[in-house]
PDB file of C-alpha atoms in Angstrom:
ATOM      1  CA  MET A   1      -4.478  -3.980 -19.589  1.00  0.00           C
ATOM      2  CA  ASN A   2      -2.437  -1.143 -21.043  1.00  0.00           C
ATOM      3  CA  VAL A   3      -1.430   1.952 -19.074  1.00  0.00           C
ATOM      4  CA  THR A   4      -4.557   3.876 -20.102  1.00  0.00           C
ATOM      5  CA  GLU A   5      -6.771   1.021 -18.933  1.00  0.00           C
ATOM      6  CA  MET A   6      -4.846   0.757 -15.669  1.00  0.00           C
ATOM      7  CA  THR A   7      -5.274   4.482 -15.049  1.00  0.00           C
ATOM      8  CA  ALA A   8      -9.010   4.208 -15.668  1.00  0.00           C
ATOM      9  CA  LYS A   9      -9.242   1.281 -13.260  1.00  0.00           C
ATOM     10  CA  MET A  10      -7.352   3.199 -10.572  1.00  0.00           C
ATOM     11  CA  ALA A  11      -9.482   6.306 -11.114  1.00  0.00           C
ATOM     12  CA  SER A  12     -12.914   4.728 -10.893  1.00  0.00           C
ATOM     13  CA  GLY A  13     -12.698   0.969 -10.473  1.00  0.00           C
ATOM     14  CA  LYS A  14     -14.818  -0.580  -7.743  1.00  0.00           C
ATOM     15  CA  GLY A  15     -12.692  -2.479  -5.264  1.00  0.00           C
ATOM     16  CA  PHE A  16      -9.489  -2.039  -3.285  1.00  0.00           C
ATOM     17  CA  ILE A  17      -5.701  -2.407  -3.468  1.00  0.00           C
ATOM     18  CA  ALA A  18      -4.078  -5.368  -1.710  1.00  0.00           C
ATOM     19  CA  ALA A  19      -0.775  -4.560   0.015  1.00  0.00           C
ATOM     20  CA  LEU A  20       1.514  -7.598  -0.405  1.00  0.00           C
ATOM     21  CA  ASP A  21       4.697  -5.638   0.249  1.00  0.00           C
ATOM     22  CA  GLN A  22       6.038  -6.720   3.631  1.00  0.00           C
ATOM     23  CA  SER A  23       9.812  -6.165   3.478  1.00  0.00           C
ATOM     24  CA  GLY A  24      12.709  -7.813   5.307  1.00  0.00           C
ATOM     25  CA  GLY A  25      11.989  -6.197   8.669  1.00  0.00           C
ATOM     26  CA  SER A  26       8.274  -7.053   8.739  1.00  0.00           C
ATOM     27  CA  THR A  27       8.480 -10.468   7.048  1.00  0.00           C
ATOM     28  CA  PRO A  28       8.988 -12.538  10.257  1.00  0.00           C
ATOM     29  CA  LYS A  29       5.874 -10.962  11.773  1.00  0.00           C
ATOM     30  CA  ALA A  30       3.877 -11.601   8.595  1.00  0.00           C
ATOM     31  CA  LEU A  31       5.003 -15.241   8.535  1.00  0.00           C
ATOM     32  CA  LYS A  32       4.133 -15.695  12.212  1.00  0.00           C
ATOM     33  CA  GLY A  33       0.654 -14.366  11.491  1.00  0.00           C
ATOM     34  CA  TYR A  34       0.465 -16.933   8.702  1.00  0.00           C
ATOM     35  CA  GLY A  35       1.317 -19.696  11.192  1.00  0.00           C
ATOM     36  CA  ILE A  36       5.030 -20.110  10.385  1.00  0.00           C
ATOM     37  CA  GLU A  37       7.275 -19.576  13.428  1.00  0.00           C
ATOM     38  CA  GLU A  38      10.727 -17.995  13.182  1.00  0.00           C
ATOM     39  CA  GLY A  39      12.562 -21.308  13.615  1.00  0.00           C
ATOM     40  CA  ALA A  40      11.150 -22.569  10.316  1.00  0.00           C
ATOM     41  CA  TRP A  41      13.987 -20.923   8.324  1.00  0.00           C
ATOM     42  CA  SER A  42      17.706 -20.571   8.842  1.00  0.00           C
ATOM     43  CA  THR A  43      18.622 -17.968   6.174  1.00  0.00           C
ATOM     44  CA  ASP A  44      17.062 -14.827   4.744  1.00  0.00           C
ATOM     45  CA  GLU A  45      16.703 -16.607   1.407  1.00  0.00           C
ATOM     46  CA  GLU A  46      14.607 -19.341   3.047  1.00  0.00           C
ATOM     47  CA  MET A  47      12.525 -16.704   4.846  1.00  0.00           C
ATOM     48  CA  PHE A  48      11.832 -14.808   1.623  1.00  0.00           C
ATOM     49  CA  GLY A  49      11.032 -18.079  -0.085  1.00  0.00           C
ATOM     50  CA  LEU A  50       8.344 -18.795   2.499  1.00  0.00           C
ATOM     51  CA  ILE A  51       6.773 -15.339   2.216  1.00  0.00           C
ATOM     52  CA  HIS A  52       6.825 -15.676  -1.597  1.00  0.00           C
ATOM     53  CA  GLN A  53       4.938 -18.976  -1.295  1.00  0.00           C
ATOM     54  CA  MET A  54       2.335 -17.192   0.805  1.00  0.00           C
ATOM     55  CA  ARG A  55       1.978 -14.355  -1.670  1.00  0.00           C
ATOM     56  CA  THR A  56       1.750 -16.599  -4.712  1.00  0.00           C
ATOM     57  CA  ARG A  57      -0.913 -18.653  -2.925  1.00  0.00           C
ATOM     58  CA  ILE A  58      -2.886 -15.431  -2.529  1.00  0.00           C
ATOM     59  CA  ILE A  59      -2.264 -14.152  -6.057  1.00  0.00           C
ATOM     60  CA  THR A  60      -3.242 -17.462  -7.688  1.00  0.00           C
ATOM     61  CA  SER A  61      -6.312 -18.025  -5.512  1.00  0.00           C
ATOM     62  CA  ALA A  62      -9.652 -18.118  -7.326  1.00  0.00           C
ATOM     63  CA  ALA A  63     -10.814 -15.378  -4.932  1.00  0.00           C
ATOM     64  CA  PHE A  64      -8.080 -12.927  -6.012  1.00  0.00           C
ATOM     65  CA  THR A  65      -9.277 -11.281  -9.214  1.00  0.00           C
ATOM     66  CA  GLY A  66      -9.726  -7.774 -10.616  1.00  0.00           C
ATOM     67  CA  GLU A  67     -13.447  -7.982  -9.908  1.00  0.00           C
ATOM     68  CA  LYS A  68     -12.878  -6.800  -6.317  1.00  0.00           C
ATOM     69  CA  VAL A  69      -9.085  -6.397  -6.017  1.00  0.00           C
ATOM     70  CA  ILE A  70      -8.197  -3.644  -8.474  1.00  0.00           C
ATOM     71  CA  GLY A  71      -4.517  -3.361  -7.560  1.00  0.00           C
ATOM     72  CA  ALA A  72      -1.699  -5.022  -5.613  1.00  0.00           C
ATOM     73  CA  ILE A  73       1.458  -3.519  -4.090  1.00  0.00           C
ATOM     74  CA  LEU A  74       4.460  -5.834  -4.322  1.00  0.00           C
ATOM     75  CA  PHE A  75       7.765  -6.155  -2.480  1.00  0.00           C
ATOM     76  CA  GLU A  76      10.691  -6.038  -4.928  1.00  0.00           C
ATOM     77  CA  ARG A  77      11.514  -9.742  -4.477  1.00  0.00           C
ATOM     78  CA  THR A  78       7.870 -10.619  -5.137  1.00  0.00           C
ATOM     79  CA  MET A  79       7.881  -8.544  -8.328  1.00  0.00           C
ATOM     80  CA  ASP A  80      10.977 -10.442  -9.491  1.00  0.00           C
ATOM     81  CA  GLY A  81       9.412 -13.850  -8.783  1.00  0.00           C
ATOM     82  CA  ASP A  82       6.871 -16.035 -10.557  1.00  0.00           C
ATOM     83  CA  ALA A  83       3.260 -16.942  -9.773  1.00  0.00           C
ATOM     84  CA  GLY A  84       1.622 -19.796 -11.612  1.00  0.00           C
ATOM     85  CA  GLY A  85       4.582 -20.040 -13.983  1.00  0.00           C
ATOM     86  CA  LYS A  86       4.467 -16.360 -15.001  1.00  0.00           C
ATOM     87  CA  PRO A  87       6.249 -13.222 -13.768  1.00  0.00           C
ATOM     88  CA  VAL A  88       4.165 -11.870 -10.881  1.00  0.00           C
ATOM     89  CA  PRO A  89       3.253  -8.524 -12.573  1.00  0.00           C
ATOM     90  CA  ALA A  90       2.083 -10.379 -15.692  1.00  0.00           C
ATOM     91  CA  ALA A  91       0.102 -12.855 -13.587  1.00  0.00           C
ATOM     92  CA  LEU A  92      -1.649  -9.948 -11.827  1.00  0.00           C
ATOM     93  CA  ILE A  93      -2.415  -8.084 -15.056  1.00  0.00           C
ATOM     94  CA  GLU A  94      -3.893 -11.268 -16.535  1.00  0.00           C
ATOM     95  CA  ARG A  95      -6.303 -11.343 -13.566  1.00  0.00           C
ATOM     96  CA  GLY A  96      -7.242  -7.690 -14.034  1.00  0.00           C
ATOM     97  CA  VAL A  97      -5.155  -6.517 -11.049  1.00  0.00           C
ATOM     98  CA  VAL A  98      -2.944  -3.432 -11.495  1.00  0.00           C
ATOM     99  CA  PRO A  99       0.610  -4.022 -10.141  1.00  0.00           C
ATOM    100  CA  PHE A 100       2.527  -1.536  -7.983  1.00  0.00           C
ATOM    101  CA  ILE A 101       5.988  -1.816  -6.385  1.00  0.00           C
ATOM    102  CA  LYS A 102       7.084  -0.697  -2.895  1.00  0.00           C
ATOM    103  CA  ILE A 103      10.162   1.473  -3.453  1.00  0.00           C
ATOM    104  CA  ASP A 104      11.156   2.830  -0.039  1.00  0.00           C
ATOM    105  CA  LYS A 105      14.074   1.234   1.792  1.00  0.00           C
ATOM    106  CA  GLY A 106      12.786   1.759   5.309  1.00  0.00           C
ATOM    107  CA  LEU A 107      12.670   4.651   7.738  1.00  0.00           C
ATOM    108  CA  GLU A 108      15.171   6.990   9.323  1.00  0.00           C
ATOM    109  CA  ASP A 109      15.234   7.450  13.110  1.00  0.00           C
ATOM    110  CA  GLU A 110      12.549   9.773  14.455  1.00  0.00           C
ATOM    111  CA  LYS A 111      13.241  13.500  14.309  1.00  0.00           C
ATOM    112  CA  ASP A 112      10.738  16.318  14.818  1.00  0.00           C
ATOM    113  CA  GLY A 113       8.022  13.747  15.537  1.00  0.00           C
ATOM    114  CA  VAL A 114       8.372  11.979  12.164  1.00  0.00           C
ATOM    115  CA  GLN A 115      10.375   9.309  10.380  1.00  0.00           C
ATOM    116  CA  LEU A 116      11.575  10.231   6.904  1.00  0.00           C
ATOM    117  CA  MET A 117      12.435   7.641   4.264  1.00  0.00           C
ATOM    118  CA  LYS A 118      15.992   6.414   3.994  1.00  0.00           C
ATOM    119  CA  PRO A 119      17.902   7.404   0.825  1.00  0.00           C
ATOM    120  CA  MET A 120      17.107   5.469  -2.368  1.00  0.00           C
ATOM    121  CA  PRO A 121      20.237   5.835  -4.508  1.00  0.00           C
ATOM    122  CA  GLU A 122      19.225   3.009  -6.882  1.00  0.00           C
ATOM    123  CA  LEU A 123      15.663   4.219  -7.415  1.00  0.00           C
ATOM    124  CA  ASP A 124      16.020   5.134 -11.099  1.00  0.00           C
ATOM    125  CA  ALA A 125      17.292   1.651 -11.932  1.00  0.00           C
ATOM    126  CA  LEU A 126      14.474   0.012  -9.936  1.00  0.00           C
ATOM    127  CA  LEU A 127      11.861   2.146 -11.704  1.00  0.00           C
ATOM    128  CA  GLU A 128      13.220   1.246 -15.132  1.00  0.00           C
ATOM    129  CA  ARG A 129      13.227  -2.471 -14.262  1.00  0.00           C
ATOM    130  CA  SER A 130       9.743  -2.329 -12.739  1.00  0.00           C
ATOM    131  CA  LYS A 131       8.249  -0.516 -15.707  1.00  0.00           C
ATOM    132  CA  ALA A 132       9.796  -3.054 -18.094  1.00  0.00           C
ATOM    133  CA  LEU A 133       7.974  -5.813 -16.153  1.00  0.00           C
ATOM    134  CA  GLY A 134       4.639  -4.032 -16.648  1.00  0.00           C
ATOM    135  CA  VAL A 135       4.407  -2.445 -13.186  1.00  0.00           C
ATOM    136  CA  TYR A 136       2.072   0.587 -13.248  1.00  0.00           C
ATOM    137  CA  GLY A 137       3.090   2.522 -10.147  1.00  0.00           C
ATOM    138  CA  THR A 138       4.959   2.719  -6.863  1.00  0.00           C
ATOM    139  CA  LYS A 139       4.407   3.134  -3.154  1.00  0.00           C
ATOM    140  CA  GLU A 140       6.588   4.913  -0.605  1.00  0.00           C
ATOM    141  CA  ARG A 141       5.998   5.137   3.152  1.00  0.00           C
ATOM    142  CA  SER A 142       6.952   7.677   5.832  1.00  0.00           C
ATOM    143  CA  VAL A 143       5.551   7.859   9.389  1.00  0.00           C
ATOM    144  CA  ILE A 144       4.142  10.775  11.378  1.00  0.00           C
ATOM    145  CA  ASN A 145       4.102  10.210  15.157  1.00  0.00           C
ATOM    146  CA  SER A 146       3.197  13.631  16.479  1.00  0.00           C
ATOM    147  CA  ALA A 147       1.764  16.972  15.348  1.00  0.00           C
ATOM    148  CA  ASN A 148       5.048  18.744  14.669  1.00  0.00           C
ATOM    149  CA  PRO A 149       4.451  21.169  11.760  1.00  0.00           C
ATOM    150  CA  ALA A 150       8.095  21.225  10.671  1.00  0.00           C
ATOM    151  CA  GLY A 151       8.358  17.429  10.770  1.00  0.00           C
ATOM    152  CA  ILE A 152       5.137  16.891   8.828  1.00  0.00           C
ATOM    153  CA  ALA A 153       6.170  19.477   6.239  1.00  0.00           C
ATOM    154  CA  ALA A 154       9.484  17.633   5.797  1.00  0.00           C
ATOM    155  CA  VAL A 155       7.722  14.301   5.330  1.00  0.00           C
ATOM    156  CA  VAL A 156       5.343  15.635   2.686  1.00  0.00           C
ATOM    157  CA  LYS A 157       8.101  17.510   0.867  1.00  0.00           C
ATOM    158  CA  GLN A 158      10.237  14.361   0.674  1.00  0.00           C
ATOM    159  CA  GLN A 159       7.258  12.264  -0.447  1.00  0.00           C
ATOM    160  CA  PHE A 160       6.450  14.624  -3.306  1.00  0.00           C
ATOM    161  CA  GLU A 161      10.107  14.889  -4.360  1.00  0.00           C
ATOM    162  CA  VAL A 162      10.262  11.097  -4.728  1.00  0.00           C
ATOM    163  CA  GLY A 163       6.832  11.146  -6.371  1.00  0.00           C
ATOM    164  CA  LYS A 164       8.116  13.532  -9.045  1.00  0.00           C
ATOM    165  CA  GLN A 165      11.017  11.163  -9.704  1.00  0.00           C
ATOM    166  CA  VAL A 166       8.495   8.349 -10.219  1.00  0.00           C
ATOM    167  CA  LEU A 167       6.353  10.507 -12.509  1.00  0.00           C
ATOM    168  CA  ALA A 168       9.412  11.287 -14.629  1.00  0.00           C
ATOM    169  CA  HIS A 169       9.593   7.570 -15.432  1.00  0.00           C
ATOM    170  CA  GLY A 170       5.986   7.543 -16.607  1.00  0.00           C
ATOM    171  CA  MET A 171       4.760   5.689 -13.498  1.00  0.00           C
ATOM    172  CA  MET A 172       2.094   6.509 -10.910  1.00  0.00           C
ATOM    173  CA  PRO A 173       3.328   7.239  -7.354  1.00  0.00           C
ATOM    174  CA  ILE A 174       1.292   6.310  -4.302  1.00  0.00           C
ATOM    175  CA  ILE A 175       2.408   8.865  -1.708  1.00  0.00           C
ATOM    176  CA  GLU A 176       2.072   7.426   1.803  1.00  0.00           C
ATOM    177  CA  PRO A 177       2.696   9.749   4.799  1.00  0.00           C
ATOM    178  CA  GLU A 178       1.238   7.422   7.444  1.00  0.00           C
ATOM    179  CA  VAL A 179      -0.120   8.959  10.655  1.00  0.00           C
ATOM    180  CA  ASN A 180       0.466   6.612  13.594  1.00  0.00           C
ATOM    181  CA  ILE A 181      -3.055   5.757  14.817  1.00  0.00           C
ATOM    182  CA  LYS A 182      -1.655   5.535  18.364  1.00  0.00           C
ATOM    183  CA  SER A 183      -0.489   9.154  18.269  1.00  0.00           C
ATOM    184  CA  GLU A 184      -1.848  11.272  21.097  1.00  0.00           C
ATOM    185  CA  THR A 185      -2.079  14.222  18.664  1.00  0.00           C
ATOM    186  CA  ARG A 186      -3.648  12.273  15.787  1.00  0.00           C
ATOM    187  CA  ALA A 187      -6.426  14.753  14.957  1.00  0.00           C
ATOM    188  CA  ALA A 188      -3.924  17.626  14.782  1.00  0.00           C
ATOM    189  CA  CYS A 189      -1.612  15.468  12.637  1.00  0.00           C
ATOM    190  CA  ASP A 190      -4.475  14.932  10.179  1.00  0.00           C
ATOM    191  CA  THR A 191      -5.150  18.670   9.960  1.00  0.00           C
ATOM    192  CA  ILE A 192      -1.518  19.664   9.418  1.00  0.00           C
ATOM    193  CA  LEU A 193      -1.008  16.814   6.947  1.00  0.00           C
ATOM    194  CA  LEU A 194      -4.027  17.858   4.889  1.00  0.00           C
ATOM    195  CA  ALA A 195      -2.706  21.433   4.563  1.00  0.00           C
ATOM    196  CA  GLU A 196       0.767  20.277   3.558  1.00  0.00           C
ATOM    197  CA  ILE A 197      -0.515  17.826   0.963  1.00  0.00           C
ATOM    198  CA  LEU A 198      -2.782  20.478  -0.582  1.00  0.00           C
ATOM    199  CA  LYS A 199       0.156  22.882  -0.774  1.00  0.00           C
ATOM    200  CA  ASN A 200       2.359  20.343  -2.528  1.00  0.00           C
ATOM    201  CA  LEU A 201      -0.448  19.290  -4.879  1.00  0.00           C
ATOM    202  CA  ASP A 202      -0.911  22.887  -5.951  1.00  0.00           C
ATOM    203  CA  GLU A 203       2.787  23.033  -6.885  1.00  0.00           C
ATOM    204  CA  LEU A 204       2.513  20.051  -9.273  1.00  0.00           C
ATOM    205  CA  PRO A 205       2.257  20.922 -12.980  1.00  0.00           C
ATOM    206  CA  GLU A 206      -1.236  21.052 -14.435  1.00  0.00           C
ATOM    207  CA  GLY A 207      -2.349  17.691 -15.790  1.00  0.00           C
ATOM    208  CA  THR A 208      -0.180  15.764 -13.305  1.00  0.00           C
ATOM    209  CA  GLN A 209      -1.781  13.273 -10.939  1.00  0.00           C
ATOM    210  CA  VAL A 210      -0.600  11.243  -7.961  1.00  0.00           C
ATOM    211  CA  MET A 211      -2.287   8.761  -5.645  1.00  0.00           C
ATOM    212  CA  LEU A 212      -2.374   9.104  -1.855  1.00  0.00           C
ATOM    213  CA  LYS A 213      -2.311   6.384   0.798  1.00  0.00           C
ATOM    214  CA  LEU A 214      -3.342   7.766   4.179  1.00  0.00           C
ATOM    215  CA  SER A 215      -4.262   6.558   7.646  1.00  0.00           C
ATOM    216  CA  LEU A 216      -7.991   6.622   8.257  1.00  0.00           C
ATOM    217  CA  PRO A 217      -8.673  10.065   9.775  1.00  0.00           C
ATOM    218  CA  ILE A 218      -9.918  10.438  13.315  1.00  0.00           C
ATOM    219  CA  VAL A 219     -12.666  12.778  12.013  1.00  0.00           C
ATOM    220  CA  PRO A 220     -14.444  11.153   9.040  1.00  0.00           C
ATOM    221  CA  GLY A 221     -14.429  13.303   5.942  1.00  0.00           C
ATOM    222  CA  THR A 222     -11.223  15.129   6.848  1.00  0.00           C
ATOM    223  CA  PHE A 223      -9.644  14.147   3.550  1.00  0.00           C
ATOM    224  CA  ASP A 224     -12.630  15.032   1.328  1.00  0.00           C
ATOM    225  CA  PRO A 225     -10.674  17.903  -0.291  1.00  0.00           C
ATOM    226  CA  LEU A 226      -8.027  15.359  -1.400  1.00  0.00           C
ATOM    227  CA  VAL A 227     -10.637  12.961  -2.801  1.00  0.00           C
ATOM    228  CA  ALA A 228     -12.028  15.807  -4.919  1.00  0.00           C
ATOM    229  CA  HIS A 229      -8.674  17.309  -5.952  1.00  0.00           C
ATOM    230  CA  PRO A 230      -8.053  17.208  -9.732  1.00  0.00           C
ATOM    231  CA  LYS A 231      -4.389  16.245  -9.196  1.00  0.00           C
ATOM    232  CA  VAL A 232      -5.303  13.166  -7.125  1.00  0.00           C
ATOM    233  CA  LEU A 233      -6.160  10.046  -9.091  1.00  0.00           C
ATOM    234  CA  ARG A 234      -7.355   8.107  -6.024  1.00  0.00           C
ATOM    235  CA  VAL A 235      -7.122   8.205  -2.228  1.00  0.00           C
ATOM    236  CA  VAL A 236      -6.588   4.847  -0.537  1.00  0.00           C
ATOM    237  CA  ALA A 237      -6.372   4.024   3.163  1.00  0.00           C
ATOM    238  CA  LEU A 238      -4.075   1.781   5.173  1.00  0.00           C
ATOM    239  CA  SER A 239      -5.423  -0.252   8.059  1.00  0.00           C
ATOM    240  CA  GLY A 240      -2.646   1.038  10.322  1.00  0.00           C
ATOM    241  CA  GLY A 241      -2.997  -1.639  12.987  1.00  0.00           C
ATOM    242  CA  TYR A 242      -6.793  -1.822  13.138  1.00  0.00           C
ATOM    243  CA  LYS A 243      -8.246  -5.314  12.943  1.00  0.00           C
ATOM    244  CA  ARG A 244     -10.212  -5.839   9.747  1.00  0.00           C
ATOM    245  CA  PRO A 245     -13.768  -5.344  11.140  1.00  0.00           C
ATOM    246  CA  GLU A 246     -12.843  -2.022  12.785  1.00  0.00           C
ATOM    247  CA  ALA A 247     -10.785  -0.900   9.774  1.00  0.00           C
ATOM    248  CA  CYS A 248     -13.719  -1.558   7.451  1.00  0.00           C
ATOM    249  CA  VAL A 249     -16.150   0.334   9.698  1.00  0.00           C
ATOM    250  CA  GLU A 250     -13.818   3.367   9.760  1.00  0.00           C
ATOM    251  CA  LEU A 251     -13.236   3.082   6.006  1.00  0.00           C
ATOM    252  CA  ALA A 252     -16.964   3.087   5.284  1.00  0.00           C
ATOM    253  CA  LYS A 253     -17.262   6.464   7.043  1.00  0.00           C
ATOM    254  CA  ASN A 254     -15.024   8.128   4.423  1.00  0.00           C
ATOM    255  CA  ALA A 255     -16.654   8.660   1.033  1.00  0.00           C
ATOM    256  CA  GLY A 256     -14.446   8.212  -1.997  1.00  0.00           C
ATOM    257  CA  ILE A 257     -11.635   6.423  -0.119  1.00  0.00           C
ATOM    258  CA  ILE A 258     -10.878   2.767  -0.835  1.00  0.00           C
ATOM    259  CA  ALA A 259      -8.736   0.323   1.137  1.00  0.00           C
ATOM    260  CA  SER A 260      -5.132  -0.628   0.646  1.00  0.00           C
ATOM    261  CA  PHE A 261      -4.882  -3.126   3.464  1.00  0.00           C
ATOM    262  CA  SER A 262      -2.095  -5.548   4.339  1.00  0.00           C
ATOM    263  CA  ARG A 263      -2.452  -7.122   7.788  1.00  0.00           C
ATOM    264  CA  ALA A 264      -6.229  -6.606   7.748  1.00  0.00           C
ATOM    265  CA  LEU A 265      -6.391  -8.609   4.504  1.00  0.00           C
ATOM    266  CA  LEU A 266      -4.136 -11.439   5.619  1.00  0.00           C
ATOM    267  CA  GLU A 267      -5.011 -11.814   9.303  1.00  0.00           C
ATOM    268  CA  ASP A 268      -7.140 -14.985   8.998  1.00  0.00           C
ATOM    269  CA  LEU A 269      -4.942 -16.851   6.500  1.00  0.00           C
ATOM    270  CA  ARG A 270      -2.853 -19.815   7.725  1.00  0.00           C
ATOM    271  CA  HIS A 271      -0.416 -21.968   5.808  1.00  0.00           C
ATOM    272  CA  GLN A 272      -1.897 -25.106   7.403  1.00  0.00           C
ATOM    273  CA  MET A 273      -5.252 -24.493   5.647  1.00  0.00           C
ATOM    274  CA  THR A 274      -6.347 -26.683   2.763  1.00  0.00           C
ATOM    275  CA  ASP A 275      -6.650 -24.838  -0.530  1.00  0.00           C
ATOM    276  CA  ALA A 276     -10.432 -24.799  -0.153  1.00  0.00           C
ATOM    277  CA  GLU A 277     -10.191 -23.380   3.387  1.00  0.00           C
ATOM    278  CA  PHE A 278      -7.616 -20.838   2.257  1.00  0.00           C
ATOM    279  CA  ASP A 279      -9.680 -19.656  -0.704  1.00  0.00           C
ATOM    280  CA  ALA A 280     -12.812 -19.384   1.413  1.00  0.00           C
ATOM    281  CA  SER A 281     -11.033 -17.353   4.106  1.00  0.00           C
ATOM    282  CA  LEU A 282      -9.433 -15.060   1.554  1.00  0.00           C
ATOM    283  CA  ALA A 283     -12.758 -14.605  -0.245  1.00  0.00           C
ATOM    284  CA  GLY A 284     -14.416 -13.605   3.023  1.00  0.00           C
ATOM    285  CA  ALA A 285     -11.728 -11.008   3.763  1.00  0.00           C
ATOM    286  CA  ILE A 286     -11.897  -9.638   0.212  1.00  0.00           C
ATOM    287  CA  ASP A 287     -15.691  -9.332   0.397  1.00  0.00           C
ATOM    288  CA  GLU A 288     -15.509  -7.457   3.726  1.00  0.00           C
ATOM    289  CA  ILE A 289     -12.852  -5.003   2.519  1.00  0.00           C
ATOM    290  CA  PHE A 290     -14.634  -4.557  -0.834  1.00  0.00           C
ATOM    291  CA  THR A 291     -17.819  -3.602   1.027  1.00  0.00           C
ATOM    292  CA  GLY A 292     -15.983  -1.077   3.229  1.00  0.00           C
ATOM    293  CA  SER A 293     -14.458   0.410   0.083  1.00  0.00           C
ATOM    294  CA  THR A 294     -17.641   0.661  -1.967  1.00  0.00           C
ATOM    295  CA  VAL A 295     -20.606   0.877   0.439  1.00  0.00           C
ATOM    296  CA  LYS A 296     -20.339   4.035   2.508  1.00  0.00           C
ATOM    297  CA  SER A 297     -22.193   4.842   5.719  1.00  0.00           C
ATOM    298  CA  ALA A 298     -24.166   8.077   6.059  1.00  0.00           C
TER     299      ALA A 298
END
């Protein structure tokens, strides 16, 4: 796939984006979910080696193809590794899966009800290296915990500033201002967030497009104006802590939005499984998320 073909797949491809981008802080939890307890490694290198084995097992599975998985978001170390004897981005592209890279370096402490992204002083270098490996786009995450207008405006402003930096490198940014699904003011967060995103989209130059990764809204259809916006290539949803069945039900209520799930994709996979068991479990999860992404409820 070249860049034009990747853009077409992101714009209208049937399927979803797999999030395989757990970073250092979330890796132990991801490994525990996979059936590997914390005592199984003694150094960070060993820990990252184990999570890379898990990810390559997923990427090289017969179930993991561009037929239903149209994209995959990678952690930097995963991008730099191999899968099946090939660089991971190349292995994905060969399977018809568009590669993305997680670029944020974690979150600042909460202020004004939100957590901004930490500084990314080496972002330009990472973007150049990623693009050279064939990576199509990026993903960056902030968190909104309460309906504070000033805080939400700051999150969206920062997200779009970083997004413009990504666009300047000829790559596609996935802008992710996550609303905490446990927030007591979640519906108000969704409303304020929608207005701020629309404002920032209108300020982008004509012909420019970004992608959006959002928490599933408490009121289905809230983000319809973003799905229809000419400066939005695609809207994808995170599972945000929902178990897969519930996440897929909520996803199906929102027309035009596809999944970009992490935990909800991986939750049934265990390292003790035989390859046949692993492939069957992964195929079942992919089918369920694919259906939530493509078959919408009334």
